[in-house]
Amino acid sequence: MTSLINRTGSLVSGFYDVGDAINAKYESTKELHHIKEIIRWGVDYLLKTFNSSVDTTNNIVAKVVQGLASRGSKLNNHYSWMRPEDIDYQCWLPSVWARCSDLAAEVAAALAVASIVFKNDKANSYKLVHGVFTLWKFA
């Protein structure tokens, strides 16, 4: 990747698509709205992992799983190539009920950054900031 060096330093990083580097700004490629939709999809999920409607929570979902692929023939995410919305089998939700500062802080950081991305959408930005403070207390 030495060809990606310019006067300001290395440009190695960013998004890669099948070996191609994508180095365009999203505003100039008319993709900023699409990127915001992707971010919203992710933070909407993060808000579902804890009770984000209250000021204080006592747990956060750490992971969503349905068994191990190496055990038995039960349908699980290793055998199923479908949209998450179409999954109809039961999943196991390991939750953290005690303080889990690393997980809570990571989710809070993601929500905080997303609140800046959506600063023009005041209601959504406020919801994200509220989630940050809720998780901050939990951590």
PDB file of C-alpha atoms in Angstrom:
ATOM      1  CA  MET A   1       0.000   0.000   0.000  1.00  0.00           C
ATOM      2  CA  THR A   2       2.944   2.292  -0.467  1.00  0.00           C
ATOM      3  CA  SER A   3       1.132   3.849  -3.413  1.00  0.00           C
ATOM      4  CA  LEU A   4      -1.315   5.398  -0.923  1.00  0.00           C
ATOM      5  CA  ILE A   5       1.241   7.794   0.526  1.00  0.00           C
ATOM      6  CA  ASN A   6       0.898  11.499  -0.121  1.00  0.00           C
ATOM      7  CA  ARG A   7       2.445  14.682   1.220  1.00  0.00           C
ATOM      8  CA  THR A   8       0.433  14.501   4.449  1.00  0.00           C
ATOM      9  CA  GLY A   9       1.373  10.883   5.263  1.00  0.00           C
ATOM     10  CA  SER A  10      -0.060   7.445   4.728  1.00  0.00           C
ATOM     11  CA  LEU A  11      -3.621   7.026   3.510  1.00  0.00           C
ATOM     12  CA  VAL A  12      -3.732   3.345   4.484  1.00  0.00           C
ATOM     13  CA  SER A  13      -7.034   2.862   6.337  1.00  0.00           C
ATOM     14  CA  GLY A  14     -10.658   3.562   5.618  1.00  0.00           C
ATOM     15  CA  PHE A  15     -13.136   1.139   4.096  1.00  0.00           C
ATOM     16  CA  TYR A  16     -12.144  -1.729   1.818  1.00  0.00           C
ATOM     17  CA  ASP A  17     -14.401  -3.523  -0.628  1.00  0.00           C
ATOM     18  CA  VAL A  18     -13.009  -6.749  -2.094  1.00  0.00           C
ATOM     19  CA  GLY A  19      -9.500  -5.373  -1.984  1.00  0.00           C
ATOM     20  CA  ASP A  20     -10.368  -1.923  -3.309  1.00  0.00           C
ATOM     21  CA  ALA A  21      -9.796   1.096  -1.122  1.00  0.00           C
ATOM     22  CA  ILE A  22     -12.711   3.492  -0.954  1.00  0.00           C
ATOM     23  CA  ASN A  23     -11.228   6.925  -0.411  1.00  0.00           C
ATOM     24  CA  ALA A  24     -14.064   9.216  -1.461  1.00  0.00           C
ATOM     25  CA  LYS A  25     -15.827  11.568   0.894  1.00  0.00           C
ATOM     26  CA  TYR A  26     -19.414  10.541   1.465  1.00  0.00           C
ATOM     27  CA  GLU A  27     -20.714  14.057   0.877  1.00  0.00           C
ATOM     28  CA  SER A  28     -19.187  14.185  -2.593  1.00  0.00           C
ATOM     29  CA  THR A  29     -20.431  10.710  -3.502  1.00  0.00           C
ATOM     30  CA  LYS A  30     -23.987  11.459  -2.348  1.00  0.00           C
ATOM     31  CA  GLU A  31     -23.736   8.612   0.206  1.00  0.00           C
ATOM     32  CA  LEU A  32     -23.882  10.567   3.478  1.00  0.00           C
ATOM     33  CA  HIS A  33     -27.583   9.773   3.945  1.00  0.00           C
ATOM     34  CA  HIS A  34     -26.915   6.072   3.342  1.00  0.00           C
ATOM     35  CA  ILE A  35     -24.074   6.044   5.888  1.00  0.00           C
ATOM     36  CA  LYS A  36     -26.355   7.708   8.435  1.00  0.00           C
ATOM     37  CA  GLU A  37     -28.962   4.991   7.837  1.00  0.00           C
ATOM     38  CA  ILE A  38     -26.323   2.342   8.543  1.00  0.00           C
ATOM     39  CA  ILE A  39     -25.260   4.124  11.742  1.00  0.00           C
ATOM     40  CA  ARG A  40     -28.892   4.500  12.836  1.00  0.00           C
ATOM     41  CA  TRP A  41     -29.455   0.754  12.285  1.00  0.00           C
ATOM     42  CA  GLY A  42     -26.535  -0.023  14.598  1.00  0.00           C
ATOM     43  CA  VAL A  43     -27.397   2.422  17.374  1.00  0.00           C
ATOM     44  CA  ASP A  44     -31.063   1.407  17.316  1.00  0.00           C
ATOM     45  CA  TYR A  45     -29.846  -2.105  18.108  1.00  0.00           C
ATOM     46  CA  LEU A  46     -27.561  -0.829  20.878  1.00  0.00           C
ATOM     47  CA  LEU A  47     -30.480   1.046  22.458  1.00  0.00           C
ATOM     48  CA  LYS A  48     -32.405  -2.248  22.568  1.00  0.00           C
ATOM     49  CA  THR A  49     -29.659  -3.974  24.588  1.00  0.00           C
ATOM     50  CA  PHE A  50     -30.626  -2.093  27.762  1.00  0.00           C
ATOM     51  CA  ASN A  51     -33.652  -0.198  29.024  1.00  0.00           C
ATOM     52  CA  SER A  52     -32.818   3.148  27.434  1.00  0.00           C
ATOM     53  CA  SER A  53     -36.134   4.746  28.414  1.00  0.00           C
ATOM     54  CA  VAL A  54     -35.228   4.999  32.114  1.00  0.00           C
ATOM     55  CA  ASP A  55     -32.607   7.052  33.936  1.00  0.00           C
ATOM     56  CA  THR A  56     -31.022   4.048  35.661  1.00  0.00           C
ATOM     57  CA  THR A  57     -30.681   0.504  34.352  1.00  0.00           C
ATOM     58  CA  ASN A  58     -29.476  -2.614  36.099  1.00  0.00           C
ATOM     59  CA  ASN A  59     -28.520  -4.809  33.137  1.00  0.00           C
ATOM     60  CA  ILE A  60     -27.334  -4.871  29.542  1.00  0.00           C
ATOM     61  CA  VAL A  61     -27.499  -7.697  27.000  1.00  0.00           C
ATOM     62  CA  ALA A  62     -23.948  -8.783  26.301  1.00  0.00           C
ATOM     63  CA  LYS A  63     -24.575 -11.068  23.338  1.00  0.00           C
ATOM     64  CA  VAL A  64     -27.301 -12.788  21.327  1.00  0.00           C
ATOM     65  CA  VAL A  65     -26.536 -16.455  20.618  1.00  0.00           C
ATOM     66  CA  GLN A  66     -28.266 -19.746  19.873  1.00  0.00           C
ATOM     67  CA  GLY A  67     -25.902 -22.552  20.798  1.00  0.00           C
ATOM     68  CA  LEU A  68     -22.669 -23.663  19.224  1.00  0.00           C
ATOM     69  CA  ALA A  69     -22.422 -24.793  15.613  1.00  0.00           C
ATOM     70  CA  SER A  70     -20.361 -27.831  16.606  1.00  0.00           C
ATOM     71  CA  ARG A  71     -23.055 -29.264  18.889  1.00  0.00           C
ATOM     72  CA  GLY A  72     -25.948 -31.051  17.294  1.00  0.00           C
ATOM     73  CA  SER A  73     -27.991 -30.171  14.268  1.00  0.00           C
ATOM     74  CA  LYS A  74     -30.148 -27.443  15.806  1.00  0.00           C
ATOM     75  CA  LEU A  75     -30.729 -24.464  13.571  1.00  0.00           C
ATOM     76  CA  ASN A  76     -28.530 -21.560  14.624  1.00  0.00           C
ATOM     77  CA  ASN A  77     -26.733 -18.579  13.154  1.00  0.00           C
ATOM     78  CA  HIS A  78     -23.894 -20.742  11.776  1.00  0.00           C
ATOM     79  CA  TYR A  79     -26.296 -22.692   9.561  1.00  0.00           C
ATOM     80  CA  SER A  80     -28.733 -19.931   8.757  1.00  0.00           C
ATOM     81  CA  TRP A  81     -28.010 -17.373   6.055  1.00  0.00           C
ATOM     82  CA  MET A  82     -30.989 -15.087   6.380  1.00  0.00           C
ATOM     83  CA  ARG A  83     -31.860 -11.587   7.418  1.00  0.00           C
ATOM     84  CA  PRO A  84     -31.993 -11.125  11.209  1.00  0.00           C
ATOM     85  CA  GLU A  85     -35.624 -10.023  10.850  1.00  0.00           C
ATOM     86  CA  ASP A  86     -36.522 -13.475   9.485  1.00  0.00           C
ATOM     87  CA  ILE A  87     -34.953 -15.562  12.270  1.00  0.00           C
ATOM     88  CA  ASP A  88     -37.732 -17.446  14.018  1.00  0.00           C
ATOM     89  CA  TYR A  89     -35.804 -19.717  16.379  1.00  0.00           C
ATOM     90  CA  GLN A  90     -35.221 -18.892  20.036  1.00  0.00           C
ATOM     91  CA  CYS A  91     -31.987 -17.195  21.005  1.00  0.00           C
ATOM     92  CA  TRP A  92     -30.141 -17.071  24.292  1.00  0.00           C
ATOM     93  CA  LEU A  93     -29.532 -13.574  25.695  1.00  0.00           C
ATOM     94  CA  PRO A  94     -26.691 -13.542  28.207  1.00  0.00           C
ATOM     95  CA  SER A  95     -27.169 -10.348  30.203  1.00  0.00           C
ATOM     96  CA  VAL A  96     -24.828  -8.635  32.601  1.00  0.00           C
ATOM     97  CA  TRP A  97     -26.578  -7.758  35.854  1.00  0.00           C
ATOM     98  CA  ALA A  98     -23.576  -6.505  37.790  1.00  0.00           C
ATOM     99  CA  ARG A  99     -21.360  -3.612  36.876  1.00  0.00           C
ATOM    100  CA  CYS A 100     -19.756  -4.188  33.508  1.00  0.00           C
ATOM    101  CA  SER A 101     -17.928  -0.958  32.920  1.00  0.00           C
ATOM    102  CA  ASP A 102     -16.079  -1.990  29.761  1.00  0.00           C
ATOM    103  CA  LEU A 103     -19.191  -3.079  27.857  1.00  0.00           C
ATOM    104  CA  ALA A 104     -21.329  -0.203  29.132  1.00  0.00           C
ATOM    105  CA  ALA A 105     -18.604   2.341  28.323  1.00  0.00           C
ATOM    106  CA  GLU A 106     -18.134   1.004  24.784  1.00  0.00           C
ATOM    107  CA  VAL A 107     -21.848   1.200  24.061  1.00  0.00           C
ATOM    108  CA  ALA A 108     -22.041   4.660  25.670  1.00  0.00           C
ATOM    109  CA  ALA A 109     -19.149   5.865  23.501  1.00  0.00           C
ATOM    110  CA  ALA A 110     -20.856   4.610  20.341  1.00  0.00           C
ATOM    111  CA  LEU A 111     -24.109   6.320  21.330  1.00  0.00           C
ATOM    112  CA  ALA A 112     -22.256   9.561  22.121  1.00  0.00           C
ATOM    113  CA  VAL A 113     -20.592   9.652  18.713  1.00  0.00           C
ATOM    114  CA  ALA A 114     -23.887   8.813  17.009  1.00  0.00           C
ATOM    115  CA  SER A 115     -25.575  11.688  18.857  1.00  0.00           C
ATOM    116  CA  ILE A 116     -23.117  14.015  17.115  1.00  0.00           C
ATOM    117  CA  VAL A 117     -23.838  12.409  13.733  1.00  0.00           C
ATOM    118  CA  PHE A 118     -27.559  13.018  14.295  1.00  0.00           C
ATOM    119  CA  LYS A 119     -27.232  16.456  15.918  1.00  0.00           C
ATOM    120  CA  ASN A 120     -29.694  17.945  13.409  1.00  0.00           C
ATOM    121  CA  ASP A 121     -32.321  15.391  14.481  1.00  0.00           C
ATOM    122  CA  LYS A 122     -32.837  16.780  17.989  1.00  0.00           C
ATOM    123  CA  ALA A 123     -35.230  14.063  19.227  1.00  0.00           C
ATOM    124  CA  ASN A 124     -32.966  11.209  18.145  1.00  0.00           C
ATOM    125  CA  SER A 125     -29.841  12.954  19.402  1.00  0.00           C
ATOM    126  CA  TYR A 126     -31.470  13.526  22.802  1.00  0.00           C
ATOM    127  CA  LYS A 127     -32.513   9.851  22.972  1.00  0.00           C
ATOM    128  CA  LEU A 128     -28.919   8.808  22.296  1.00  0.00           C
ATOM    129  CA  VAL A 129     -27.475  11.204  24.885  1.00  0.00           C
ATOM    130  CA  HIS A 130     -30.020   9.961  27.437  1.00  0.00           C
ATOM    131  CA  GLY A 131     -28.793   6.419  26.736  1.00  0.00           C
ATOM    132  CA  VAL A 132     -25.211   7.574  27.284  1.00  0.00           C
ATOM    133  CA  PHE A 133     -26.028   8.929  30.746  1.00  0.00           C
ATOM    134  CA  THR A 134     -28.041   5.824  31.644  1.00  0.00           C
ATOM    135  CA  LEU A 135     -25.112   3.567  30.740  1.00  0.00           C
ATOM    136  CA  TRP A 136     -22.610   5.902  32.388  1.00  0.00           C
ATOM    137  CA  LYS A 137     -24.428   5.404  35.688  1.00  0.00           C
ATOM    138  CA  PHE A 138     -24.533   1.641  35.137  1.00  0.00           C
ATOM    139  CA  ALA A 139     -20.789   1.500  34.431  1.00  0.00           C
TER     140      ALA A 139
END
